[in-house]
XYZ file of C-alpha atoms in Angstrom:
657
model
C 96.341 164.318 -110.071
C 98.619 167.439 -110.158
C 98.412 170.178 -112.792
C 100.760 173.106 -113.331
C 98.531 176.033 -113.847
C 94.924 177.391 -113.714
C 94.853 177.168 -117.568
C 95.818 173.439 -117.373
C 93.126 172.781 -114.833
C 90.500 174.442 -117.047
C 91.661 172.484 -120.061
C 91.495 169.234 -118.099
C 88.073 170.169 -116.771
C 86.698 170.635 -120.293
C 88.278 167.350 -121.513
C 86.831 165.215 -118.640
C 83.423 166.927 -118.924
C 83.175 166.199 -122.617
C 84.479 162.635 -122.311
C 82.107 161.968 -119.423
C 78.999 162.982 -121.312
C 80.043 161.139 -124.527
C 81.150 157.990 -122.723
C 77.962 157.961 -120.648
C 75.892 158.202 -123.926
C 77.859 155.302 -125.443
C 77.579 153.336 -122.271
C 73.734 153.323 -122.377
C 73.542 150.567 -125.054
C 76.063 148.470 -123.049
C 73.783 148.709 -120.030
C 70.654 148.208 -121.855
C 71.941 145.006 -123.541
C 73.643 143.622 -120.446
C 72.033 140.359 -119.477
C 72.827 141.214 -115.792
C 70.986 144.618 -115.944
C 68.079 143.121 -117.907
C 67.727 140.351 -115.278
C 68.080 142.816 -112.444
C 65.325 145.144 -113.618
C 63.161 142.455 -115.368
C 63.119 143.691 -119.000
C 64.418 142.475 -122.260
C 65.148 144.106 -125.671
C 64.658 142.509 -129.045
C 67.449 140.649 -130.561
C 68.525 141.207 -134.148
C 71.488 140.382 -136.393
C 74.579 141.680 -134.771
C 72.845 142.700 -131.454
C 75.324 140.296 -129.626
C 77.966 142.669 -130.612
C 76.524 145.791 -129.278
C 77.873 145.269 -125.771
C 81.498 144.442 -126.705
C 81.732 147.078 -129.544
C 80.348 149.930 -127.466
C 82.548 148.839 -124.500
C 85.676 149.082 -126.736
C 84.724 152.488 -127.897
C 84.202 153.781 -124.354
C 87.471 152.051 -123.348
C 89.399 153.731 -126.202
C 87.761 157.121 -126.013
C 87.126 157.527 -122.284
C 89.957 155.345 -120.843
C 92.886 156.338 -122.894
C 93.578 159.526 -120.807
C 93.932 157.396 -117.713
C 96.104 154.882 -119.624
C 98.508 157.448 -120.817
C 98.929 159.101 -117.412
C 99.240 155.683 -115.753
C 102.007 154.863 -118.375
C 103.810 157.988 -117.425
C 103.677 157.095 -113.686
C 105.116 153.629 -114.393
C 107.845 154.932 -116.626
C 108.861 157.362 -113.867
C 108.783 154.270 -111.554
C 106.393 156.176 -109.294
C 103.025 154.305 -109.624
C 100.142 156.344 -108.132
C 96.545 157.138 -108.812
C 96.640 156.983 -112.635
C 98.539 153.665 -112.554
C 95.847 152.250 -110.288
C 92.974 153.448 -112.528
C 94.810 152.179 -115.677
C 95.282 148.776 -114.051
C 91.646 148.487 -113.186
C 90.246 149.301 -116.535
C 92.859 147.488 -118.519
C 92.190 144.290 -116.570
C 88.562 144.694 -116.819
C 88.727 145.288 -120.638
C 91.227 142.486 -121.329
C 89.351 139.857 -119.261
C 86.010 140.871 -120.823
C 87.307 140.565 -124.422
C 88.702 137.302 -123.450
C 85.556 136.069 -122.020
C 84.035 136.243 -125.444
C 86.082 133.317 -126.514
C 85.865 131.243 -123.202
C 82.741 129.265 -122.608
C 81.229 129.572 -119.038
C 82.902 132.880 -118.325
C 81.252 136.056 -117.550
C 82.341 139.473 -118.921
C 82.919 142.749 -116.996
C 81.687 144.950 -119.870
C 78.938 146.964 -118.066
C 81.244 147.195 -115.036
C 83.989 148.409 -117.212
C 81.985 151.178 -118.893
C 80.456 152.133 -115.568
C 83.871 152.351 -113.971
C 85.268 154.679 -116.757
C 82.200 156.854 -116.495
C 82.550 157.126 -112.795
C 86.256 157.990 -113.125
C 85.612 160.660 -115.774
C 82.821 162.104 -113.590
C 84.994 162.065 -110.526
C 87.944 163.852 -112.415
C 85.529 166.335 -113.870
C 84.217 167.094 -110.378
C 87.747 167.394 -109.096
C 88.792 169.729 -111.731
C 85.630 171.818 -111.375
C 86.063 171.992 -107.563
C 89.668 172.967 -107.816
C 88.895 175.709 -110.272
C 86.127 176.936 -108.114
C 88.306 176.843 -105.025
C 90.889 178.813 -106.967
C 88.179 181.396 -107.693
C 89.849 183.861 -105.256
C 92.849 184.159 -107.555
C 90.582 184.872 -110.607
C 88.594 187.283 -108.487
C 91.796 189.135 -107.697
C 92.712 189.381 -111.321
C 89.317 190.921 -112.039
C 89.734 193.579 -109.467
C 92.245 195.451 -111.603
C 90.586 197.932 -114.088
C 91.593 197.826 -117.802
C 91.783 201.682 -118.137
C 92.668 204.661 -115.859
C 92.075 208.306 -116.006
C 95.564 209.928 -116.266
C 96.068 213.531 -115.243
C 98.133 215.525 -117.784
C 99.056 219.108 -118.431
C 96.297 219.340 -120.888
C 93.620 217.746 -118.615
C 92.681 214.136 -118.407
C 93.198 211.218 -120.711
C 91.775 207.767 -120.566
C 94.732 205.293 -120.932
C 95.259 201.559 -120.549
C 96.577 200.600 -117.118
C 99.688 198.919 -118.495
C 100.650 202.219 -120.067
C 101.046 203.903 -116.663
C 104.467 204.591 -115.191
C 105.819 205.326 -111.795
C 105.362 209.083 -111.122
C 102.237 209.401 -113.302
C 99.043 210.915 -111.627
C 95.593 209.483 -111.960
C 92.167 210.452 -111.010
C 90.022 207.882 -109.311
C 86.314 208.803 -109.093
C 83.778 207.499 -106.533
C 82.953 203.856 -107.202
C 85.894 203.127 -109.422
C 88.637 200.632 -108.747
C 92.053 202.057 -107.983
C 94.131 201.068 -111.107
C 97.665 200.916 -109.403
C 99.577 201.219 -106.216
C 100.054 204.802 -105.205
C 99.982 207.713 -102.820
C 97.157 210.191 -102.429
C 98.190 213.705 -103.160
C 94.803 215.332 -103.095
C 91.304 214.331 -102.005
C 89.603 212.397 -99.166
C 87.657 209.226 -99.342
C 87.204 205.719 -97.880
C 88.472 202.686 -99.710
C 87.189 199.045 -99.694
C 90.273 196.878 -99.228
C 88.409 193.718 -98.173
C 89.462 191.472 -101.150
C 93.078 192.238 -100.652
C 93.520 192.742 -96.850
C 90.555 190.933 -95.443
C 89.672 194.145 -93.586
C 85.746 194.325 -93.727
C 85.458 198.072 -92.913
C 86.316 200.809 -95.425
C 89.648 202.513 -94.691
C 89.791 206.314 -94.668
C 92.264 207.781 -97.131
C 93.540 211.341 -97.384
C 96.708 213.201 -98.570
C 99.817 211.098 -97.874
C 98.098 207.845 -97.498
C 99.056 204.714 -99.672
C 96.525 203.015 -101.720
C 96.551 199.535 -103.329
C 95.754 198.749 -106.872
C 92.488 196.692 -107.196
C 90.839 198.194 -104.135
C 87.502 200.196 -104.579
C 87.141 203.839 -103.994
C 83.929 204.759 -102.221
C 82.380 208.263 -101.899
C 85.112 210.774 -102.560
C 87.437 211.581 -105.453
C 91.182 210.768 -104.991
C 94.181 211.920 -106.946
C 96.906 209.512 -106.743
C 100.621 209.579 -107.732
C 101.709 206.052 -109.114
C 104.286 204.295 -107.088
C 104.124 200.742 -108.547
C 102.777 199.189 -111.678
C 102.479 195.728 -113.303
C 104.190 192.884 -111.472
C 105.420 195.358 -108.793
C 102.011 196.033 -107.427
C 100.894 194.535 -104.076
C 97.953 192.821 -105.880
C 100.390 191.134 -108.334
C 102.552 189.907 -105.420
C 99.484 188.598 -103.638
C 98.295 186.714 -106.780
C 101.718 185.203 -107.408
C 101.910 184.037 -103.780
C 98.435 182.443 -104.002
C 99.232 180.750 -107.215
C 102.476 179.366 -105.800
C 100.818 178.073 -102.651
C 98.001 176.318 -104.541
C 100.778 174.577 -106.546
C 102.827 173.512 -103.695
C 102.746 170.079 -102.118
C 102.081 169.702 -98.465
C 103.053 166.842 -96.362
C 99.522 165.587 -96.409
C 99.485 165.712 -100.243
C 102.900 163.891 -100.318
C 101.347 161.199 -98.015
C 98.264 160.688 -100.333
C 100.663 160.343 -103.215
C 102.567 157.750 -101.319
C 99.371 155.952 -100.263
C 98.257 155.761 -103.875
C 101.692 154.162 -104.755
C 101.352 151.751 -101.839
C 97.734 150.908 -102.981
C 99.107 150.005 -106.409
C 101.366 147.367 -104.860
C 98.636 146.339 -102.412
C 96.238 145.767 -105.270
C 98.747 143.603 -107.118
C 99.618 141.768 -103.851
C 95.987 141.311 -103.057
C 95.222 139.981 -106.496
C 98.101 137.458 -106.131
C 96.945 136.281 -102.550
C 93.403 136.029 -103.904
C 94.467 133.972 -106.821
C 96.524 131.527 -104.607
C 93.838 131.304 -101.962
C 90.956 130.578 -104.300
C 93.046 128.162 -106.256
C 93.745 126.254 -103.097
C 90.121 126.334 -102.159
C 88.395 125.457 -105.380
C 91.057 124.738 -107.848
C 92.317 126.929 -110.756
C 89.473 128.096 -113.072
C 87.380 131.018 -114.222
C 86.181 131.599 -110.657
C 89.645 132.306 -109.521
C 90.410 134.677 -112.523
C 87.033 136.411 -111.926
C 87.929 137.071 -108.153
C 91.349 138.281 -109.151
C 90.024 140.614 -111.690
C 87.403 141.959 -109.386
C 90.098 142.855 -106.712
C 92.142 144.600 -109.369
C 89.159 146.423 -110.776
C 87.676 147.861 -107.558
C 91.097 148.631 -105.820
C 90.931 152.040 -107.658
C 90.904 154.790 -104.824
C 89.704 157.712 -106.865
C 88.620 159.669 -103.897
C 92.146 159.629 -102.518
C 93.260 161.717 -105.452
C 90.604 164.329 -104.583
C 91.003 164.226 -100.716
C 93.990 166.517 -100.174
C 94.214 168.829 -103.296
C 90.732 170.049 -102.915
C 91.264 170.877 -99.229
C 94.507 172.631 -100.123
C 92.937 174.625 -102.847
C 90.008 175.830 -100.587
C 92.266 176.466 -97.722
C 94.592 178.672 -99.707
C 91.692 180.762 -101.155
C 90.201 181.100 -97.680
C 93.553 182.325 -96.332
C 93.878 184.900 -99.153
C 90.395 186.248 -98.597
C 91.423 186.853 -94.905
C 94.577 188.606 -95.737
C 96.849 185.612 -95.118
C 99.317 184.596 -97.850
C 100.885 181.216 -97.449
C 104.247 180.771 -99.124
C 104.939 177.262 -97.544
C 102.211 174.700 -97.265
C 104.072 172.804 -94.699
C 103.910 175.939 -92.467
C 100.154 176.033 -92.724
C 100.030 172.424 -91.527
C 102.484 173.010 -88.705
C 100.809 176.217 -87.423
C 98.189 174.086 -85.589
C 101.096 172.669 -83.414
C 102.433 176.117 -82.374
C 102.483 176.542 -78.573
C 104.646 179.651 -78.479
C 104.246 182.956 -80.569
C 107.010 185.485 -80.309
C 106.071 188.951 -81.500
C 108.498 191.671 -82.441
C 107.452 194.788 -80.638
C 108.070 197.782 -82.796
C 105.838 197.871 -85.870
C 104.050 194.641 -84.970
C 102.464 194.832 -81.567
C 102.873 198.562 -81.682
C 102.420 201.231 -84.405
C 106.173 201.981 -84.689
C 105.713 205.674 -84.279
C 105.496 208.197 -81.290
C 102.005 208.925 -79.938
C 100.757 210.884 -76.935
C 99.601 208.171 -74.490
C 99.124 210.180 -71.330
C 99.096 213.841 -70.068
C 98.871 216.238 -67.135
C 97.682 219.836 -67.000
C 97.200 222.676 -64.509
C 93.825 223.649 -66.231
C 91.995 222.126 -69.098
C 93.851 219.361 -70.905
C 92.451 220.288 -74.430
C 93.589 223.898 -73.904
C 97.097 222.788 -73.069
C 97.273 220.256 -75.927
C 95.978 222.934 -78.356
C 98.643 225.448 -77.351
C 101.366 222.704 -77.648
C 100.106 221.784 -81.052
C 99.915 225.540 -82.110
C 103.650 225.973 -80.851
C 104.675 222.766 -82.760
C 102.711 223.749 -85.972
C 105.869 224.452 -88.100
C 107.978 221.612 -86.789
C 108.690 218.425 -88.690
C 109.922 216.566 -85.556
C 108.262 213.208 -84.779
C 107.202 214.446 -81.412
C 105.718 217.525 -82.874
C 103.772 215.380 -85.337
C 102.528 213.172 -82.406
C 101.233 216.166 -80.515
C 99.462 217.635 -83.524
C 97.890 214.198 -84.362
C 96.589 213.949 -80.784
C 95.019 217.393 -80.921
C 93.331 216.515 -84.179
C 92.048 213.152 -82.747
C 90.435 214.974 -79.918
C 88.948 217.564 -82.406
C 90.728 220.534 -80.685
C 90.627 223.896 -82.421
C 94.295 224.824 -82.776
C 94.952 228.514 -82.103
C 97.009 230.652 -84.410
C 100.781 230.910 -83.680
C 103.627 233.162 -84.917
C 107.269 233.672 -84.281
C 108.157 229.949 -84.486
C 111.736 229.242 -83.397
C 113.538 225.896 -82.973
C 115.990 225.728 -80.081
C 118.467 222.981 -80.851
C 118.320 220.091 -78.369
C 115.853 221.828 -76.150
C 112.540 222.368 -77.976
C 110.549 225.091 -79.712
C 109.066 228.521 -78.856
C 106.374 230.563 -80.467
C 103.719 233.134 -79.798
C 100.282 231.637 -79.123
C 97.323 233.740 -78.064
C 99.491 236.717 -77.114
C 101.662 234.644 -74.846
C 105.145 233.276 -75.266
C 105.092 229.454 -74.970
C 107.743 226.822 -75.093
C 107.384 223.104 -75.691
C 110.280 220.728 -74.905
C 111.765 218.196 -72.575
C 113.810 218.460 -69.321
C 116.726 220.286 -71.115
C 114.274 223.080 -71.894
C 113.217 223.485 -68.322
C 116.787 223.795 -67.299
C 117.428 226.286 -70.117
C 114.515 228.429 -69.001
C 115.330 227.904 -65.283
C 111.681 227.178 -64.472
C 110.444 225.214 -61.568
C 109.566 221.525 -62.376
C 105.966 220.222 -61.853
C 104.088 216.959 -61.931
C 106.877 214.868 -60.422
C 104.583 211.860 -59.864
C 103.539 211.963 -63.475
C 107.195 212.249 -64.691
C 108.334 209.455 -62.410
C 105.491 207.208 -63.462
C 106.278 207.843 -67.239
C 109.950 207.237 -66.779
C 109.215 203.857 -65.180
C 107.418 202.935 -68.325
C 110.051 204.260 -70.588
C 107.966 207.130 -71.886
C 109.280 210.470 -73.160
C 107.891 213.614 -71.268
C 107.368 216.925 -73.041
C 106.350 220.110 -71.183
C 104.339 223.213 -72.036
C 105.862 226.395 -70.440
C 103.816 229.425 -70.759
C 104.829 232.836 -69.348
C 107.590 231.185 -67.455
C 105.492 228.539 -65.847
C 104.889 224.736 -66.486
C 101.212 224.566 -67.467
C 101.143 220.944 -68.717
C 103.081 217.877 -69.755
C 102.452 215.003 -72.244
C 104.007 211.460 -72.218
C 104.922 209.875 -75.532
C 105.500 206.326 -76.461
C 105.186 203.909 -79.272
C 101.414 203.411 -79.316
C 100.142 199.825 -78.975
C 98.007 198.574 -81.897
C 94.296 198.497 -81.356
C 94.108 194.634 -81.983
C 97.314 193.551 -80.096
C 95.461 193.174 -76.776
C 92.712 191.065 -78.298
C 95.267 189.025 -80.197
C 97.312 188.265 -77.176
C 94.266 187.363 -75.114
C 92.858 185.039 -77.881
C 96.157 183.247 -78.297
C 96.454 182.742 -74.533
C 92.813 181.301 -74.469
C 94.024 178.733 -77.101
C 96.773 177.679 -74.616
C 99.486 179.400 -76.669
C 102.257 181.252 -74.764
C 103.035 184.742 -76.021
C 106.413 186.366 -75.828
C 107.848 189.622 -76.974
C 111.134 190.479 -78.554
C 112.570 193.959 -78.707
C 115.787 195.954 -78.815
C 114.164 198.602 -76.652
C 115.157 199.072 -72.978
C 113.941 196.808 -70.171
C 111.644 199.649 -68.818
C 109.990 200.120 -72.224
C 109.630 196.351 -72.847
C 108.359 195.614 -69.318
C 105.757 198.404 -69.770
C 104.389 197.177 -73.063
C 104.461 193.570 -71.760
C 102.487 194.574 -68.737
C 99.884 196.399 -70.659
C 99.384 193.578 -73.008
C 99.547 190.862 -70.231
C 102.618 189.169 -71.828
C 104.436 187.024 -69.393
C 107.712 186.552 -71.296
C 109.655 189.370 -72.892
C 113.143 189.736 -74.060
C 114.508 193.436 -73.944
C 117.651 195.077 -75.321
C 118.160 192.204 -77.849
C 120.718 193.022 -80.582
C 119.538 192.303 -84.096
C 122.008 189.386 -84.372
C 120.788 187.869 -81.174
C 117.068 187.581 -82.095
C 117.777 184.242 -83.885
C 119.332 182.800 -80.735
C 116.375 183.784 -78.617
C 114.017 181.814 -80.928
C 116.552 178.802 -80.661
C 116.585 179.077 -76.910
C 112.688 178.652 -76.794
C 112.946 175.760 -79.384
C 115.624 174.014 -77.121
C 113.011 173.937 -74.491
C 110.977 171.767 -76.609
C 108.597 174.559 -77.790
C 107.051 174.957 -81.160
C 107.729 178.559 -82.039
C 106.026 181.024 -84.442
C 107.913 184.268 -85.041
C 105.921 187.462 -86.063
C 108.119 190.390 -87.363
C 108.520 193.001 -89.929
C 112.137 194.189 -90.125
C 115.440 193.205 -91.715
C 116.762 192.361 -88.261
C 113.871 189.963 -87.852
C 114.820 187.904 -91.016
C 117.051 185.385 -89.194
C 114.550 184.746 -86.468
C 111.639 184.316 -89.059
C 113.880 181.651 -90.836
C 114.776 179.888 -87.448
C 111.156 179.669 -86.352
C 109.007 176.645 -86.961
C 106.645 179.098 -88.694
C 107.846 182.507 -89.759
C 105.149 185.212 -90.081
C 105.926 188.568 -91.675
C 103.838 191.637 -91.648
C 103.079 192.438 -95.275
C 104.139 196.042 -94.980
C 107.391 194.989 -93.604
C 110.659 194.981 -95.526
C 111.343 192.756 -98.591
C 113.873 190.759 -96.683
C 111.534 190.111 -93.845
C 108.829 188.971 -96.312
C 111.062 186.700 -98.262
C 112.255 184.942 -95.088
C 108.803 184.258 -93.904
C 106.509 181.157 -94.489
C 103.314 183.237 -94.025
C 102.716 186.891 -94.912
C 100.056 189.083 -93.293
C 98.764 191.603 -95.872
C 97.511 193.902 -93.047
C 99.355 194.983 -89.875
C 96.878 193.225 -87.653
C 98.127 190.750 -85.010
C 94.593 189.136 -85.021
C 95.518 187.593 -88.368
C 97.814 185.224 -86.421
C 94.857 183.811 -84.567
C 93.022 183.255 -87.798
C 96.118 181.558 -89.264
C 96.028 178.945 -86.332
C 92.221 178.533 -86.639
C 92.593 177.904 -90.417
C 95.430 175.399 -89.687
C 93.136 173.544 -87.398
C 90.375 173.426 -89.888
C 92.789 172.420 -92.731
C 94.083 169.475 -90.658
C 90.728 168.179 -89.518
C 89.305 168.303 -93.134
C 92.333 166.493 -94.438
C 92.007 163.821 -91.802
C 88.336 163.442 -92.622
C 88.862 163.233 -96.370
C 91.670 160.643 -96.014
C 89.450 158.549 -93.755
C 86.657 158.632 -96.273
C 89.013 158.042 -99.225
C 90.925 155.087 -97.732
C 87.884 153.690 -95.936
C 86.602 152.551 -99.283
C 89.743 150.426 -100.103
C 89.770 149.022 -96.546
C 86.279 147.738 -97.060
C 86.315 146.934 -100.781
C 89.480 145.025 -101.264
C 88.901 142.263 -98.643
C 85.245 141.852 -99.799
C 86.321 141.713 -103.410
C 88.863 139.012 -102.506
C 86.088 136.922 -101.022
C 86.855 137.193 -97.292
C 83.105 137.077 -96.620
C 82.308 134.339 -99.208
C 81.630 131.773 -96.566
C 78.640 133.797 -95.458
C 77.410 134.335 -99.052
C 78.690 138.012 -99.399
C 80.609 138.629 -102.636
C 81.443 142.156 -103.728
C 80.911 142.713 -107.597
C 82.827 145.292 -109.541
C 79.460 147.142 -110.065
C 78.860 147.453 -106.318
C 82.431 148.357 -105.761
C 82.188 151.260 -108.422
C 79.056 152.442 -106.605
C 80.926 152.587 -103.239
C 83.862 154.281 -104.976
C 81.489 156.898 -106.499
C 79.943 157.577 -103.154
C 83.383 157.910 -101.458
C 84.308 160.505 -104.054
C 81.216 162.560 -103.569
C 81.517 162.614 -99.795
C 85.097 163.743 -100.033
C 84.161 166.567 -102.458
C 81.184 167.724 -100.405
C 83.160 167.642 -97.172
C 85.911 169.679 -98.560
C 83.374 172.245 -99.820
C 81.954 172.501 -96.354
C 85.219 174.232 -95.155
C 83.749 177.512 -96.663
C 80.927 177.513 -94.093
C 83.417 177.422 -91.230
C 84.362 180.722 -89.752
C 88.064 181.242 -88.788
C 87.295 184.507 -87.072
C 88.439 184.273 -83.375
């Protein structure tokens, strides 16, 4: 059964719960005064004037009160000419009620009253369980909503004011104290702390934040105070975007869901066909009579596959929430199912496998490396160039005390110069060496760096080359592990980049990637994906830029890095909240788990019908085995419980590589 929103699911859950308890209470007199139940358990209740009406009257009340929701939804399916689960349930209870009421006026016939009320009770219980399970499975979405605080401490000219979060606007400044939730997306302009982003990104470790770092609304500040400038509010926040994607994914139909819906439609016609065949066969065997009618009614009553309605939706709901908890947002349910079939993953290089910014990756020095690096950082202290920033960051990472500098001067196209420790130092590339007419050094280092497509920057002190650093786009920490894990799964890993062959080959070698495409123009990325597909490969593309959008769309599964451009995100089937290639491995593992649980649930759900319908038709009658509606309802209930428990067991499975 499909519902359009979390509110609708909650409303249906309450309705089915209330109707279950009331119907069960009203069913008690029917069971107690049923001759079959009394005979089965060896007891009797005193008869009195009107006691013979207890069973039919209370059965009618249960039918009208508890059965009406199913009849209405079944009617809607038939009007749409798309019979499914509700049509099957409606058929079962309507036939059971009509036959039982008719039996009151036919001598020698037996009624299905206690079976009718039991069937309705089981159906109400099953749908209550379904609604409750789906609501719980969707709990991640509710938890995300609860992450956002109601108020924030706004910094004003007069001090600080407590305001409602919706009142905040872009450009406002807020104070986030230790232990508080960050109210909006923003950028830190003062303070240092660590932030728990686990509910949003799936990252278990707190993330250090300082001036210039971006923060996400709904995440939790830890030990330090942060002053944040608001960059996004309301529906524009990352958390809001995540919630919308999760909600859309939970509503969307997968291929498995469509298969289950079609199966319910087929079973409706199978039930009618089985009833017809049963009627003809028994008529030919024993002649037309009450026995024939009873067999036909039994087939129609127990053909109801309630577990089938729960089999796929519950797995989908749990799967989606598990994905969100691990920083994986699924926009297309079909993509989640197809991910398990992927045999080739193509990564964009810059910003995906690499950091997308220059970093010092190697160095050479005449004396102490830290001393050389410190002097280079000092000379570059006033420069805003990306190379200068990379050198300063490397010095900071090493914990080097950067000496004081003075007399900074930028030499266009050649480098910089400054006074450091009483000496004149220059920092720059080969053009600077030619300009200064100094002797080159470290030829092997320079040649090796050149083969790998790295940029070499020298330190010249007092007219002599004292050291050199090699810069490149630094490979992400998790890239090596992700490539290895994918290859261990039997998945081929390829890399796509617009960089030179030297750079591409160097990164591919470092990551142990066998296939790489270098110097690929943006408009040609799409054709490279198609080229792999023409070889019969199932391809997933992972990218983050505008020029990746056509390739993401072309791929069997398009995966966008969440921090990438809006165009890339909109072109993708799956979005990774955090720039972590390991999330691709998690996606494939989750797809495997999703598929196996769906198959298991469909087996348990359809197994009931495969067993019950032939037995109800009387195929085993020659050996004395006849399936009654009561036993059928019991098997149906067991099937539903198994499906619900099996789906919930997904949560115990780890998708960590």
